[in-house]
Every structure is written in C-alpha cells, then in structure tokens.
C-alpha cells in the first residue's frame, strides 16, 4: 500500500480509502466486518463513513469492526444530514454539528 502524510498533521494515510455507505443495507453486518478485516490486511487505514448512512447503522457496524484496533485507522465522517425531527437534528449550526459529532463518536466507539 502506498501512503501519504496528511499535511500539518503528521498522519500517515493510505492512498486508497474505503467507504461504508452500504453497511447496514446492501451489505449485511457479517460481510461488512469481513470487508473491514480485508481492508486492514491490505494496509488501507483511511475509512469514510457518515451519520446518515443507513441512519447511523454504518457507523455502528464500523465501530464494532474496529473494536480493539481503532488506533490503526483514520476515520472520516460527515454531518449535516437529517437524523431526526428536532431543531438540532440536521444542518451546520454549532449545536447541530456538536450533536452529530457526539452521536457519531458514540456509534463509532471512539
């Protein structure tokens, strides 16, 4: 695997990333867990997810897959997408971003 250093961070990041958009829908949990294992075995350490991917299910599955090896990966997630009906359930206000981030961190077990 080829890696690059992310500027201003010192993070060594794989040139390839892996996306989890289908986790919890087209890709069931057992297959998703095996896919993450294969990615890590191949040296991929950059994994992309989002709070709205299957209403947080993708983040939850990813959190399970990374149990005990979270330090091996660099995670990217997103905010803004609607996760509920309340005023801070979507958008980019400071309160909405904070709420989305805290919920993502909880689902990711990190």
PDB file of C-alpha atoms in Angstrom:
ATOM      1  CA  UNK A   1       0.000   0.000   0.000  1.00  0.00           C
ATOM      2  CA  UNK A   2       1.207   3.492  -0.741  1.00  0.00           C
ATOM      3  CA  UNK A   3       0.817   6.161   1.908  1.00  0.00           C
ATOM      4  CA  UNK A   4       1.000   9.930   2.095  1.00  0.00           C
ATOM      5  CA  UNK A   5       1.496  12.209   5.067  1.00  0.00           C
ATOM      6  CA  UNK A   6      -1.534  14.422   5.606  1.00  0.00           C
ATOM      7  CA  UNK A   7      -0.176  17.997   5.662  1.00  0.00           C
ATOM      8  CA  UNK A   8       0.015  19.764   9.014  1.00  0.00           C
ATOM      9  CA  UNK A   9      -0.978  16.605  10.923  1.00  0.00           C
ATOM     10  CA  UNK A  10       1.801  14.066  10.571  1.00  0.00           C
ATOM     11  CA  UNK A  11      -0.850  11.405   9.915  1.00  0.00           C
ATOM     12  CA  UNK A  12       0.295   8.667   7.539  1.00  0.00           C
ATOM     13  CA  UNK A  13      -2.741   7.907   5.389  1.00  0.00           C
ATOM     14  CA  UNK A  14      -3.259   5.250   2.722  1.00  0.00           C
ATOM     15  CA  UNK A  15      -3.747   6.485  -0.822  1.00  0.00           C
ATOM     16  CA  UNK A  16      -6.809   4.279  -1.034  1.00  0.00           C
ATOM     17  CA  UNK A  17      -9.785   4.792   1.217  1.00  0.00           C
ATOM     18  CA  UNK A  18     -12.748   2.565   1.921  1.00  0.00           C
ATOM     19  CA  UNK A  19     -16.349   3.790   2.066  1.00  0.00           C
ATOM     20  CA  UNK A  20     -19.097   2.327   4.229  1.00  0.00           C
ATOM     21  CA  UNK A  21     -22.240   3.772   2.639  1.00  0.00           C
ATOM     22  CA  UNK A  22     -23.801   0.339   2.052  1.00  0.00           C
ATOM     23  CA  UNK A  23     -23.130  -1.032   5.544  1.00  0.00           C
ATOM     24  CA  UNK A  24     -26.423  -1.951   7.172  1.00  0.00           C
ATOM     25  CA  UNK A  25     -28.411  -2.016   3.925  1.00  0.00           C
ATOM     26  CA  UNK A  26     -26.979  -3.757   0.835  1.00  0.00           C
ATOM     27  CA  UNK A  27     -24.042  -5.041   2.911  1.00  0.00           C
ATOM     28  CA  UNK A  28     -25.039  -7.002   5.994  1.00  0.00           C
ATOM     29  CA  UNK A  29     -23.061  -6.874   9.211  1.00  0.00           C
ATOM     30  CA  UNK A  30     -21.101 -10.116   8.801  1.00  0.00           C
ATOM     31  CA  UNK A  31     -19.952  -9.193   5.293  1.00  0.00           C
ATOM     32  CA  UNK A  32     -19.105  -5.656   6.411  1.00  0.00           C
ATOM     33  CA  UNK A  33     -16.936  -6.968   9.245  1.00  0.00           C
ATOM     34  CA  UNK A  34     -15.024  -9.183   6.812  1.00  0.00           C
ATOM     35  CA  UNK A  35     -14.595  -6.266   4.402  1.00  0.00           C
ATOM     36  CA  UNK A  36     -13.002  -4.132   7.114  1.00  0.00           C
ATOM     37  CA  UNK A  37     -10.686  -7.013   8.017  1.00  0.00           C
ATOM     38  CA  UNK A  38      -9.614  -7.294   4.374  1.00  0.00           C
ATOM     39  CA  UNK A  39      -9.017  -3.545   4.127  1.00  0.00           C
ATOM     40  CA  UNK A  40      -6.823  -3.517   7.211  1.00  0.00           C
ATOM     41  CA  UNK A  41      -4.949  -6.597   5.989  1.00  0.00           C
ATOM     42  CA  UNK A  42      -4.292  -4.776   2.690  1.00  0.00           C
ATOM     43  CA  UNK A  43      -2.947  -1.730   4.525  1.00  0.00           C
ATOM     44  CA  UNK A  44      -5.909   0.576   3.951  1.00  0.00           C
ATOM     45  CA  UNK A  45      -6.085   2.810   7.006  1.00  0.00           C
ATOM     46  CA  UNK A  46      -8.466   5.549   5.798  1.00  0.00           C
ATOM     47  CA  UNK A  47     -12.166   4.743   6.191  1.00  0.00           C
ATOM     48  CA  UNK A  48     -15.035   7.029   5.235  1.00  0.00           C
ATOM     49  CA  UNK A  49     -18.498   6.959   6.773  1.00  0.00           C
ATOM     50  CA  UNK A  50     -21.361   9.350   7.593  1.00  0.00           C
ATOM     51  CA  UNK A  51     -24.049   9.754  10.198  1.00  0.00           C
ATOM     52  CA  UNK A  52     -26.792   9.419   7.569  1.00  0.00           C
ATOM     53  CA  UNK A  53     -25.503   6.188   6.042  1.00  0.00           C
ATOM     54  CA  UNK A  54     -28.456   3.989   6.965  1.00  0.00           C
ATOM     55  CA  UNK A  55     -29.372   6.313   9.839  1.00  0.00           C
ATOM     56  CA  UNK A  56     -26.145   5.667  11.724  1.00  0.00           C
ATOM     57  CA  UNK A  57     -26.083   1.908  11.188  1.00  0.00           C
ATOM     58  CA  UNK A  58     -22.925   2.100   9.039  1.00  0.00           C
ATOM     59  CA  UNK A  59     -21.081   3.936  11.819  1.00  0.00           C
ATOM     60  CA  UNK A  60     -22.258   1.385  14.385  1.00  0.00           C
ATOM     61  CA  UNK A  61     -21.081  -1.550  12.282  1.00  0.00           C
ATOM     62  CA  UNK A  62     -17.768   0.192  11.632  1.00  0.00           C
ATOM     63  CA  UNK A  63     -17.357   0.800  15.355  1.00  0.00           C
ATOM     64  CA  UNK A  64     -17.836  -2.929  16.007  1.00  0.00           C
ATOM     65  CA  UNK A  65     -15.412  -3.836  13.224  1.00  0.00           C
ATOM     66  CA  UNK A  66     -12.698  -1.617  14.681  1.00  0.00           C
ATOM     67  CA  UNK A  67     -13.058  -2.787  18.288  1.00  0.00           C
ATOM     68  CA  UNK A  68      -9.596  -3.177  19.771  1.00  0.00           C
ATOM     69  CA  UNK A  69      -7.850  -1.704  16.749  1.00  0.00           C
ATOM     70  CA  UNK A  70      -9.200   1.824  16.438  1.00  0.00           C
ATOM     71  CA  UNK A  71      -5.659   3.239  16.596  1.00  0.00           C
ATOM     72  CA  UNK A  72      -4.887   1.591  13.236  1.00  0.00           C
ATOM     73  CA  UNK A  73      -7.258   3.750  11.199  1.00  0.00           C
ATOM     74  CA  UNK A  74      -8.050   7.306  10.272  1.00  0.00           C
ATOM     75  CA  UNK A  75     -11.793   7.889  10.159  1.00  0.00           C
ATOM     76  CA  UNK A  76     -13.679  10.488   8.168  1.00  0.00           C
ATOM     77  CA  UNK A  77     -17.344  11.105   8.808  1.00  0.00           C
ATOM     78  CA  UNK A  78     -19.809  13.789   7.813  1.00  0.00           C
ATOM     79  CA  UNK A  79     -22.509  15.894   9.405  1.00  0.00           C
ATOM     80  CA  UNK A  80     -25.464  17.954   8.169  1.00  0.00           C
ATOM     81  CA  UNK A  81     -27.811  15.181   7.060  1.00  0.00           C
ATOM     82  CA  UNK A  82     -31.161  14.882   8.800  1.00  0.00           C
ATOM     83  CA  UNK A  83     -31.096  12.320  11.615  1.00  0.00           C
ATOM     84  CA  UNK A  84     -34.382  13.179  13.338  1.00  0.00           C
ATOM     85  CA  UNK A  85     -37.114  15.784  13.703  1.00  0.00           C
ATOM     86  CA  UNK A  86     -35.617  18.136  16.308  1.00  0.00           C
ATOM     87  CA  UNK A  87     -34.080  21.540  15.565  1.00  0.00           C
ATOM     88  CA  UNK A  88     -30.527  20.247  16.012  1.00  0.00           C
ATOM     89  CA  UNK A  89     -31.029  17.012  14.049  1.00  0.00           C
ATOM     90  CA  UNK A  90     -29.585  18.443  10.823  1.00  0.00           C
ATOM     91  CA  UNK A  91     -27.723  21.422   9.476  1.00  0.00           C
ATOM     92  CA  UNK A  92     -24.459  23.145  10.222  1.00  0.00           C
ATOM     93  CA  UNK A  93     -25.260  25.243  13.277  1.00  0.00           C
ATOM     94  CA  UNK A  94     -22.723  24.816  16.086  1.00  0.00           C
ATOM     95  CA  UNK A  95     -25.314  22.909  18.140  1.00  0.00           C
ATOM     96  CA  UNK A  96     -26.228  20.587  15.257  1.00  0.00           C
ATOM     97  CA  UNK A  97     -22.584  19.868  14.412  1.00  0.00           C
ATOM     98  CA  UNK A  98     -21.748  19.183  18.058  1.00  0.00           C
ATOM     99  CA  UNK A  99     -24.748  16.865  18.471  1.00  0.00           C
ATOM    100  CA  UNK A 100     -23.948  14.983  15.252  1.00  0.00           C
ATOM    101  CA  UNK A 101     -20.282  14.636  16.181  1.00  0.00           C
ATOM    102  CA  UNK A 102     -21.039  13.336  19.667  1.00  0.00           C
ATOM    103  CA  UNK A 103     -23.525  10.810  18.274  1.00  0.00           C
ATOM    104  CA  UNK A 104     -21.047   9.670  15.602  1.00  0.00           C
ATOM    105  CA  UNK A 105     -18.282   9.220  18.169  1.00  0.00           C
ATOM    106  CA  UNK A 106     -20.619   7.124  20.301  1.00  0.00           C
ATOM    107  CA  UNK A 107     -21.662   4.905  17.372  1.00  0.00           C
ATOM    108  CA  UNK A 108     -18.014   4.523  16.320  1.00  0.00           C
ATOM    109  CA  UNK A 109     -16.965   3.650  19.893  1.00  0.00           C
ATOM    110  CA  UNK A 110     -14.198   6.219  19.766  1.00  0.00           C
TER     111      UNK A 110
END
